[in-house]
């Protein structure tokens, strides 16, 4: 069914299987099933709206609103929201239920959630189980990391974004399960690779792209199961070692030259429409070991999911952006992990049957709550009995159906941040006027100093791998990696060889030669 997006006015399609998925995700409370309506925003606007909640990396020095302790926070000192130190947030020094209030049927849920949002303190940084890892946010199970954002289960990593299960990674973006990685983008299971993009199962290689199961390759594009290749040609062990040694030590001039060489090499070579490995019936890009996932980006081990990005192990869910350890039977979540049967939440971890809530941890059966830990049967942070909860929630959902809030993600006004503080600005850049017009906040930030530190740990890494020290600050380096990565959006175009209809992250106006999987495999093998 064709619909027009209420945000961008573009046409979008709601497929039959999406409607079936919404049926599956519609919750039953006190024996009543509450149908989820079809989305009113297009897939891209839905991702954008969720990302506009997520401030990964704008960090400020400020004081804790609980103890006055100096701390680092994603909340600016002049933010209208209260922020407290993470250790304090997890402690018993404050009680989230103290902010509880009665539900008021003369107001919308989002209005009331907005009032609670302003009253209650928030976590200075969203981290859990991080050890010796300063300047990390949206980070879970980390050890000895620095300036790593959107990450889980990493060790000894620096300056990375969206990093899962990595060790010794520096300057990487959406890299999973890799070790000794430098300047990697959208890759998985690589070992000792530098300057690599869209690669899988590669090792001991430099300046490689779109390679799968390659070892000792240099300046190669689109190879599979190869060793000792240079510029896509077999050179043998001896010559390869010589060529590799001749590059060392790498200088910025040499790196620019090598990038240009790779660019020239790949210019006329076919590109695969999408990078989908060991999958069945999937669309999107960088999908590993998954089944029946549509519009999926940078995901692995997922099944029956639509419109998902940055996650591992999700099942039967729709519209989920960033869920490190996956979610199940959930809808419209952002920065949520380990959630089950939850809808419309931001930053909720390990929750079940949690609806329209923010920053909740290990809750079940809660509705419109913020900052709760291990609670059940709460509404607007007020504790109810099971019976009271089951009596009130159906009425609230009916109220939301009338106000049009039911089935939507959280309202823009509930985001703690201005559009340009969030990753939405990275992926969907807007001018100030445009962002304000669309209902987001904007923050005029002073230009910060471009000075940056080089830590002893990275110095050691550069020395060991004969790499030059970076010239640009970490955020600029991240931006150049982001520019090299294809967007989280699919376009329909035709295979340059057989004219079959394909779905790809390469926009139709891009110059690359895009092949369907069949034609690509014929060309590369
Ligand atoms: Zn739209
Ligand atoms: Zn084709």
Coordinates of C-alpha atoms and ligand atoms in Angstrom, one line a residue:
X1 CA 0.0 0.0 0.0
X2 CA 1.4 3.4 -1.0
X3 CA 1.4 6.2 1.6
X4 CA 2.7 9.7 1.8
X5 CA 5.2 10.5 4.6
X6 CA 3.9 13.1 7.0
X7 CA 7.4 14.5 7.5
X8 CA 9.0 14.6 4.0
X9 CA 6.0 14.1 1.7
X10 CA 7.8 11.3 -0.2
X11 CA 5.8 8.3 -1.2
X12 CA 6.6 5.1 0.6
X13 CA 5.3 1.6 0.5
X14 CA 3.9 -0.4 3.4
X15 CA 4.2 -4.0 2.4
X16 CA 1.8 -6.8 3.4
X17 CA 4.5 -8.5 5.5
X18 CA 5.1 -5.3 7.4
X19 CA 1.4 -5.2 8.3
X20 CA 1.7 -8.8 9.4
X21 CA 4.7 -7.9 11.5
X22 CA 2.8 -5.0 13.1
X23 CA 0.0 -7.5 13.9
X24 CA 2.6 -9.8 15.5
X25 CA 4.0 -6.9 17.6
X26 CA 0.7 -5.5 18.7
X27 CA 0.7 -6.1 22.5
X28 CA -2.0 -7.8 24.5
X29 CA -2.6 -6.2 27.9
X30 CA -5.1 -7.6 30.4
X31 CA -6.5 -9.8 27.6
X32 CA -7.0 -6.9 25.2
X33 CA -5.0 -6.8 22.0
X34 CA -4.0 -3.3 20.9
X35 CA -3.3 -3.1 17.2
X36 CA -0.4 -1.1 16.0
X37 CA -1.3 1.3 13.2
X38 CA 0.6 1.5 9.9
X39 CA 3.5 3.9 10.0
X40 CA 2.8 7.5 9.0
X41 CA 6.5 8.4 8.3
X42 CA 8.6 6.9 5.6
X43 CA 11.5 4.5 6.6
X44 CA 14.2 7.2 6.3
X45 CA 12.3 9.7 8.4
X46 CA 11.7 7.0 11.0
X47 CA 15.4 6.3 11.2
X48 CA 16.2 10.1 11.3
X49 CA 13.6 10.7 14.1
X50 CA 15.2 7.9 16.2
X51 CA 18.8 9.1 15.6
X52 CA 17.8 12.6 16.7
X53 CA 17.6 11.3 20.3
X54 CA 21.2 10.0 20.2
X55 CA 24.0 12.3 21.2
X56 CA 26.9 9.9 20.9
X57 CA 29.8 12.2 21.1
X58 CA 29.1 15.9 22.0
X59 CA 30.7 15.9 25.5
X60 CA 30.8 18.7 28.0
X61 CA 32.4 19.4 31.4
X62 CA 29.8 20.1 34.0
X63 CA 28.7 19.4 37.5
X64 CA 26.5 16.6 38.7
X65 CA 23.1 17.8 39.7
X66 CA 23.1 15.4 42.6
X67 CA 26.5 15.8 44.3
X68 CA 28.0 18.8 42.5
X69 CA 30.9 16.6 41.5
X70 CA 32.8 17.6 38.3
X71 CA 32.0 15.3 35.5
X72 CA 32.0 14.7 31.8
X73 CA 28.5 14.5 30.2
X74 CA 26.5 14.5 27.0
X75 CA 24.4 17.1 28.7
X76 CA 25.8 20.6 28.4
X77 CA 26.1 22.7 31.6
X78 CA 23.3 25.0 30.4
X79 CA 21.0 22.1 29.3
X80 CA 17.4 22.3 30.5
X81 CA 17.8 18.7 31.6
X82 CA 19.3 17.5 34.9
X83 CA 22.3 15.1 34.7
X84 CA 24.1 13.1 37.4
X85 CA 27.3 11.1 37.4
X86 CA 26.8 7.5 36.2
X87 CA 27.9 6.0 39.4
X88 CA 25.4 8.1 41.3
X89 CA 22.7 7.3 38.8
X90 CA 23.2 3.6 39.4
X91 CA 23.4 4.1 43.2
X92 CA 20.6 4.3 45.9
X93 CA 21.4 8.0 46.5
X94 CA 18.3 8.9 44.5
X95 CA 15.0 7.3 43.9
X96 CA 13.4 7.5 40.5
X97 CA 9.9 6.7 41.9
X98 CA 10.0 10.0 43.9
X99 CA 9.3 11.7 40.6
X100 CA 6.1 9.6 40.1
X101 CA 2.9 11.4 39.3
X102 CA -0.7 10.5 38.4
X103 CA -1.7 10.1 34.8
X104 CA -3.8 13.0 33.5
X105 CA -6.2 12.3 30.7
X106 CA -6.5 16.0 29.8
X107 CA -3.0 15.9 28.5
X108 CA -1.2 13.7 26.0
X109 CA 1.3 11.0 27.0
X110 CA 4.1 12.9 25.4
X111 CA 3.2 16.1 27.2
X112 CA 3.3 14.3 30.6
X113 CA 6.4 12.4 29.7
X114 CA 8.0 15.8 28.8
X115 CA 7.2 17.1 32.3
X116 CA 8.8 14.0 33.9
X117 CA 11.7 14.3 31.5
X118 CA 12.5 17.8 32.8
X119 CA 12.1 16.9 36.5
X120 CA 14.1 13.7 36.7
X121 CA 17.9 13.5 36.5
X122 CA 19.6 11.7 33.7
X123 CA 22.7 9.6 33.3
X124 CA 25.7 11.9 32.5
X125 CA 26.9 9.2 30.1
X126 CA 25.2 6.0 29.0
X127 CA 27.7 3.4 30.0
X128 CA 27.5 0.1 31.8
X129 CA 30.3 -2.1 33.0
X130 CA 33.1 0.0 31.5
X131 CA 36.6 -0.3 33.0
X132 CA 39.4 2.2 32.5
X133 CA 37.5 3.7 29.6
X134 CA 37.2 7.4 29.7
X135 CA 35.3 9.4 27.1
X136 CA 33.1 6.6 26.0
X137 CA 29.3 6.8 25.6
X138 CA 26.6 4.3 24.6
X139 CA 29.1 1.8 25.7
X140 CA 28.7 -1.6 27.4
X141 CA 31.3 -4.1 28.6
X142 CA 34.4 -2.1 27.7
X143 CA 37.9 -2.3 28.9
X144 CA 40.8 0.2 28.3
X145 CA 39.0 2.1 25.6
X146 CA 39.2 5.8 24.8
X147 CA 36.8 8.0 22.7
X148 CA 34.7 5.0 21.6
X149 CA 31.0 5.7 21.0
X150 CA 28.2 3.2 20.4
X151 CA 30.1 0.1 21.4
X152 CA 29.9 -3.2 23.2
X153 CA 32.4 -5.8 24.3
X154 CA 35.5 -4.1 23.1
X155 CA 39.0 -3.9 24.6
X156 CA 42.0 -1.6 23.9
X157 CA 40.1 0.4 21.2
X158 CA 40.5 4.1 20.5
X159 CA 38.5 6.6 18.4
X160 CA 35.9 4.2 17.1
X161 CA 32.1 4.4 16.4
X162 CA 29.7 1.5 16.3
X163 CA 32.2 -1.2 17.4
X164 CA 31.2 -4.6 18.6
X165 CA 33.5 -7.3 19.9
X166 CA 36.8 -5.8 18.8
X167 CA 40.3 -5.7 20.2
X168 CA 43.1 -3.2 19.4
X169 CA 41.0 -1.2 16.9
X170 CA 41.8 2.4 16.2
X171 CA 39.9 4.8 14.0
X172 CA 37.2 2.3 12.9
X173 CA 33.5 2.7 12.1
X174 CA 31.0 -0.1 12.2
X175 CA 33.5 -2.8 12.6
X176 CA 32.6 -6.1 14.2
X177 CA 34.6 -9.0 15.7
X178 CA 38.0 -7.8 14.5
X179 CA 41.4 -7.5 16.0
X180 CA 44.3 -5.2 15.2
X181 CA 42.3 -2.9 12.9
X182 CA 43.1 0.5 11.7
X183 CA 40.9 2.8 9.5
X184 CA 38.3 0.1 9.0
X185 CA 34.8 0.7 7.8
X186 CA 31.8 -1.6 7.7
X187 CA 33.8 -4.9 8.1
X188 CA 33.6 -8.0 10.1
X189 CA 35.9 -10.7 11.4
X190 CA 39.2 -9.1 10.1
X191 CA 42.6 -9.5 11.6
X192 CA 45.5 -7.2 11.3
X193 CA 44.0 -5.1 8.5
X194 CA 44.5 -1.4 7.8
X195 CA 42.6 0.9 5.5
X196 CA 39.9 -1.5 4.7
X197 CA 36.2 -1.2 3.8
X198 CA 33.4 -3.7 3.3
X199 CA 35.6 -6.6 4.0
X200 CA 35.0 -9.9 5.8
X201 CA 37.3 -12.6 7.0
X202 CA 40.5 -10.9 5.8
X203 CA 43.9 -10.7 7.4
X204 CA 47.3 -9.1 7.1
X205 CA 46.1 -6.8 4.4
X206 CA 46.2 -3.1 3.5
X207 CA 44.1 -0.8 1.3
X208 CA 41.5 -3.4 0.5
X209 CA 37.8 -3.0 -0.3
X210 CA 35.0 -5.5 -0.9
X211 CA 37.3 -8.4 -0.2
X212 CA 36.1 -11.7 1.3
X213 CA 38.4 -14.3 2.9
X214 CA 41.6 -12.7 1.6
X215 CA 45.1 -12.8 3.2
X216 CA 48.2 -10.8 2.4
X217 CA 46.6 -8.5 -0.1
X218 CA 47.6 -5.0 -0.9
X219 CA 45.6 -2.5 -3.0
X220 CA 42.9 -4.9 -3.9
X221 CA 39.2 -4.6 -4.7
X222 CA 36.5 -7.2 -4.9
X223 CA 38.6 -10.3 -4.4
X224 CA 37.5 -13.6 -2.8
X225 CA 39.7 -16.3 -1.3
X226 CA 43.0 -14.8 -2.5
X227 CA 46.5 -14.5 -1.1
X228 CA 49.5 -12.5 -2.2
X229 CA 47.6 -10.2 -4.5
X230 CA 48.7 -6.7 -5.4
X231 CA 46.5 -4.4 -7.5
X232 CA 44.2 -7.4 -8.0
X233 CA 47.0 -9.6 -9.5
X234 CA 48.8 -12.5 -8.1
X235 CA 52.4 -11.6 -7.3
X236 CA 53.5 -14.5 -5.1
X237 CA 54.9 -14.4 -1.6
X238 CA 58.3 -13.0 -2.2
X239 CA 57.2 -10.1 -4.4
X240 CA 54.3 -9.3 -2.1
X241 CA 56.6 -9.0 0.9
X242 CA 58.9 -6.7 -1.0
X243 CA 56.0 -4.5 -2.1
X244 CA 54.7 -4.4 1.4
X245 CA 58.1 -3.5 2.9
X246 CA 58.7 -0.8 0.3
X247 CA 55.7 1.1 1.7
X248 CA 57.1 1.3 5.2
X249 CA 57.1 3.6 7.0
X250 CA 53.8 4.9 5.7
X251 CA 53.7 8.7 5.3
X252 CA 50.6 10.9 4.7
X253 CA 51.8 11.4 1.2
X254 CA 52.1 7.7 0.5
X255 CA 48.7 7.0 2.1
X256 CA 47.1 9.6 -0.2
X257 CA 48.8 8.1 -3.2
X258 CA 47.7 4.6 -2.2
X259 CA 44.1 5.7 -1.8
X260 CA 44.2 7.3 -5.2
X261 CA 45.6 4.0 -6.7
X262 CA 42.8 2.0 -5.2
X263 CA 40.3 4.6 -6.5
X264 CA 41.7 4.2 -10.0
X265 CA 41.7 0.4 -9.7
X266 CA 38.1 0.2 -8.6
X267 CA 36.7 2.9 -10.9
X268 CA 35.9 0.5 -13.8
X269 CA 35.3 -2.6 -11.7
X270 CA 31.8 -3.8 -10.9
X271 CA 30.4 -3.2 -7.3
X272 CA 28.0 -5.6 -5.8
X273 CA 24.5 -4.0 -5.1
X274 CA 24.7 -4.9 -1.4
X275 CA 27.0 -6.8 1.0
X276 CA 24.9 -9.7 2.3
X277 CA 26.8 -12.7 3.5
X278 CA 25.4 -16.1 4.6
X279 CA 21.9 -14.8 4.6
X280 CA 18.5 -15.8 3.3
X281 CA 16.0 -13.4 1.9
X282 CA 17.6 -10.1 3.1
X283 CA 17.8 -6.6 1.8
X284 CA 20.0 -3.8 3.0
X285 CA 23.8 -3.6 3.4
X286 CA 26.4 -5.3 5.5
X287 CA 24.2 -8.1 6.7
X288 CA 25.8 -11.2 8.1
X289 CA 24.3 -14.6 8.9
X290 CA 20.7 -13.4 9.0
X291 CA 17.3 -14.5 7.7
X292 CA 14.3 -12.6 6.3
X293 CA 15.5 -9.1 7.2
X294 CA 14.6 -6.1 5.1
X295 CA 16.1 -2.6 5.1
X296 CA 18.8 -3.9 7.5
X297 CA 22.2 -2.1 7.8
X298 CA 25.2 -3.3 9.7
X299 CA 23.6 -6.3 11.4
X300 CA 24.4 -9.8 12.1
X301 CA 22.6 -12.9 13.3
X302 CA 19.1 -11.3 13.0
X303 CA 15.9 -12.9 11.9
X304 CA 12.5 -11.6 10.8
X305 CA 13.3 -7.9 11.2
X306 CA 12.5 -4.9 9.1
X307 CA 14.1 -1.4 9.2
X308 CA 16.9 -2.2 11.6
X309 CA 20.5 -0.9 11.9
X310 CA 23.5 -1.6 14.1
X311 CA 22.6 -4.8 16.0
X312 CA 23.4 -8.4 16.6
X313 CA 20.9 -11.1 17.3
X314 CA 17.5 -9.3 16.9
X315 CA 14.4 -11.3 16.2
X316 CA 10.9 -10.5 15.1
X317 CA 11.2 -6.7 15.4
X318 CA 10.7 -3.6 13.3
X319 CA 12.2 -0.1 13.3
X320 CA 15.1 -0.7 15.7
X321 CA 18.1 1.6 15.5
X322 CA 21.2 0.5 17.4
X323 CA 20.7 -2.5 19.7
X324 CA 24.2 -4.0 20.4
X325 CA 22.9 -7.3 21.8
X326 CA 19.6 -7.3 19.9
X327 CA 16.0 -7.1 20.8
X328 CA 13.0 -9.4 20.3
X329 CA 9.3 -8.8 19.4
X330 CA 9.9 -5.0 19.7
X331 CA 9.0 -1.9 17.7
X332 CA 10.3 1.7 17.4
X333 CA 13.3 1.5 19.7
X334 CA 16.6 3.4 19.7
X335 CA 19.7 2.7 21.7
X336 CA 17.9 -0.2 23.3
X337 CA 19.4 -3.5 23.9
X338 CA 18.2 -6.8 25.3
X339 CA 14.6 -5.6 25.2
X340 CA 11.6 -7.9 24.6
X341 CA 8.0 -6.9 23.6
X342 CA 8.7 -3.2 24.0
X343 CA 7.5 -0.3 22.0
X344 CA 8.6 3.4 21.6
X345 CA 11.6 3.5 23.9
X346 CA 14.9 5.2 24.0
X347 CA 17.9 4.0 25.9
X348 CA 16.1 1.1 27.7
X349 CA 18.3 -1.9 28.4
X350 CA 17.1 -5.4 29.2
X351 CA 13.5 -4.4 29.6
X352 CA 10.3 -6.3 28.7
X353 CA 6.8 -5.1 28.1
X354 CA 8.1 -1.6 28.5
X355 CA 6.3 1.1 26.5
X356 CA 7.1 4.8 25.7
X357 CA 9.9 4.9 28.2
X358 CA 13.4 6.5 28.5
X359 CA 16.5 5.3 30.2
X360 CA 14.9 2.3 32.0
X361 CA 16.9 -0.7 33.1
X362 CA 15.6 -4.2 33.7
X363 CA 12.0 -3.1 33.9
X364 CA 8.9 -5.1 32.9
X365 CA 5.4 -3.9 32.5
X366 CA 6.1 -0.2 32.7
X367 CA 4.4 2.6 30.7
X368 CA 5.7 6.2 30.2
X369 CA 8.5 5.9 32.7
X370 CA 12.0 7.5 32.9
X371 CA 15.1 6.2 34.7
X372 CA 13.6 3.2 36.5
X373 CA 15.7 0.3 37.5
X374 CA 14.3 -3.2 38.2
X375 CA 10.7 -2.0 38.6
X376 CA 7.4 -3.5 37.5
X377 CA 3.9 -2.1 37.1
X378 CA 4.8 1.6 36.9
X379 CA 3.2 4.5 35.0
X380 CA 4.8 7.9 34.9
X381 CA 7.2 6.6 37.6
X382 CA 4.3 5.8 40.0
X383 CA 4.1 2.3 41.4
X384 CA 0.8 0.4 40.9
X385 CA -0.3 -3.1 41.8
X386 CA -0.7 -5.5 38.9
X387 CA -4.5 -5.1 38.9
X388 CA -4.3 -1.3 38.9
X389 CA -1.7 -1.3 36.2
X390 CA -3.8 -3.6 34.0
X391 CA -6.8 -1.5 34.5
X392 CA -5.1 1.8 33.7
X393 CA -2.8 0.9 30.8
X394 CA -5.6 -0.1 28.4
X395 CA -7.3 3.3 29.0
X396 CA -4.0 5.1 28.4
X397 CA -3.5 3.2 25.1
X398 CA -7.0 4.2 24.0
X399 CA -6.2 7.8 24.9
X400 CA -3.0 7.5 22.8
X401 CA -5.0 6.1 19.9
X402 CA -7.2 9.2 20.0
X403 CA -4.2 11.6 20.2
X404 CA -2.4 9.8 17.4
X405 CA 0.6 8.9 19.6
X406 CA 0.0 5.2 19.7
X407 CA 2.5 3.3 17.4
X408 CA 4.7 6.3 16.8
X409 CA 8.2 6.7 18.2
X410 CA 8.7 9.2 21.0
X411 CA 7.9 12.9 20.1
X412 CA 10.8 15.0 18.9
X413 CA 10.3 17.3 21.9
X414 CA 11.3 14.5 24.2
X415 CA 14.9 14.3 22.9
X416 CA 17.4 15.6 25.4
X417 CA 19.4 17.2 22.6
X418 CA 19.4 19.6 19.7
X419 CA 19.4 18.0 16.3
X420 CA 23.0 19.1 15.6
X421 CA 24.2 17.4 18.8
X422 CA 23.0 14.1 17.7
X423 CA 24.0 11.5 15.1
X424 CA 21.0 12.4 13.0
X425 CA 23.0 15.4 11.9
X426 CA 25.9 13.1 10.9
X427 CA 23.6 10.9 8.7
X428 CA 21.0 13.5 7.6
X429 CA 22.6 16.9 7.9
X430 CA 20.2 19.9 8.1
X431 CA 20.7 23.6 8.3
X432 CA 19.5 25.3 11.4
X433 CA 16.4 26.8 9.9
X434 CA 15.4 23.5 8.4
X435 CA 15.8 21.6 11.7
X436 CA 13.8 24.2 13.6
X437 CA 11.1 24.2 11.0
X438 CA 10.8 20.4 11.3
X439 CA 10.4 20.6 15.0
X440 CA 13.8 19.9 16.4
X441 CA 15.9 22.0 18.7
X442 CA 19.2 23.6 17.6
X443 CA 22.2 24.5 19.6
X444 CA 24.6 27.3 18.4
X445 CA 27.9 25.9 19.6
X446 CA 31.1 27.8 19.8
X447 CA 33.8 26.4 17.6
X448 CA 35.9 24.2 19.7
X449 CA 39.6 24.0 19.6
X450 CA 41.0 21.5 17.0
X451 CA 43.8 20.6 19.4
X452 CA 43.8 16.9 20.3
X453 CA 46.0 14.5 22.3
X454 CA 47.9 11.5 21.1
X455 CA 47.9 8.9 23.8
X456 CA 51.0 6.7 24.6
X457 CA 49.0 3.7 23.6
X458 CA 48.3 4.9 20.1
X459 CA 51.8 6.2 19.7
X460 CA 53.0 2.6 20.4
X461 CA 50.5 1.3 17.8
X462 CA 51.6 3.8 15.1
X463 CA 55.2 2.9 15.8
X464 CA 54.7 -0.8 15.7
X465 CA 52.7 -0.7 12.5
X466 CA 54.9 2.0 10.9
X467 CA 52.0 4.4 10.6
X468 CA 52.2 8.2 10.7
X469 CA 50.5 10.1 13.5
X470 CA 47.2 11.6 12.5
X471 CA 47.0 15.3 11.5
X472 CA 43.3 15.7 11.9
X473 CA 41.4 15.6 15.2
X474 CA 39.3 12.4 15.9
X475 CA 36.0 13.9 15.0
X476 CA 37.2 15.0 11.6
X477 CA 38.7 11.6 11.0
X478 CA 35.3 10.1 11.9
X479 CA 33.6 12.4 9.4
X480 CA 35.8 11.3 6.5
X481 CA 35.0 7.7 7.3
X482 CA 31.3 8.5 7.5
X483 CA 31.5 10.1 4.0
X484 CA 33.0 6.9 2.6
X485 CA 30.2 4.7 4.0
X486 CA 27.0 4.2 2.0
X487 CA 23.9 5.7 3.7
X488 CA 21.3 3.6 5.6
X489 CA 18.8 3.9 2.7
X490 CA 17.9 1.7 -0.2
X491 CA 17.1 2.7 -3.7
X492 CA 15.8 0.7 -6.6
X493 CA 17.9 0.6 -9.7
X494 CA 18.9 -1.9 -12.3
X495 CA 21.9 -4.2 -12.6
X496 CA 24.4 -2.6 -15.0
X497 CA 24.9 -6.0 -16.7
X498 CA 21.6 -7.9 -16.9
X499 CA 19.1 -5.1 -16.1
X500 CA 17.5 -7.0 -13.2
X501 CA 15.9 -4.8 -10.6
X502 CA 18.1 -4.4 -7.5
X503 CA 17.9 -2.7 -4.2
X504 CA 21.1 -0.9 -3.2
X505 CA 22.6 1.7 -1.0
X506 CA 24.2 3.2 -4.1
X507 CA 21.9 6.1 -5.1
X508 CA 20.9 6.1 -8.7
X509 CA 23.0 9.1 -9.6
X510 CA 26.3 7.5 -8.4
X511 CA 28.9 6.7 -11.0
X512 CA 29.8 3.2 -9.8
X513 CA 28.9 0.3 -11.9
X514 CA 26.5 -1.7 -9.8
X515 CA 25.8 -5.4 -10.5
X516 CA 23.2 -7.8 -9.0
X517 CA 24.7 -10.6 -6.9
X518 CA 24.5 -13.1 -9.8
X519 CA 26.4 -11.0 -12.3
X520 CA 28.9 -9.8 -9.7
X521 CA 29.8 -13.4 -8.7
X522 CA 30.2 -14.4 -12.3
X523 CA 32.5 -11.4 -12.8
X524 CA 34.7 -11.9 -9.7
X525 CA 35.1 -15.6 -9.5
Ligands
LIG1 ZN1 9.8 10.8 5.1
LIG2 ZN1 22.8 -8.7 -13.1

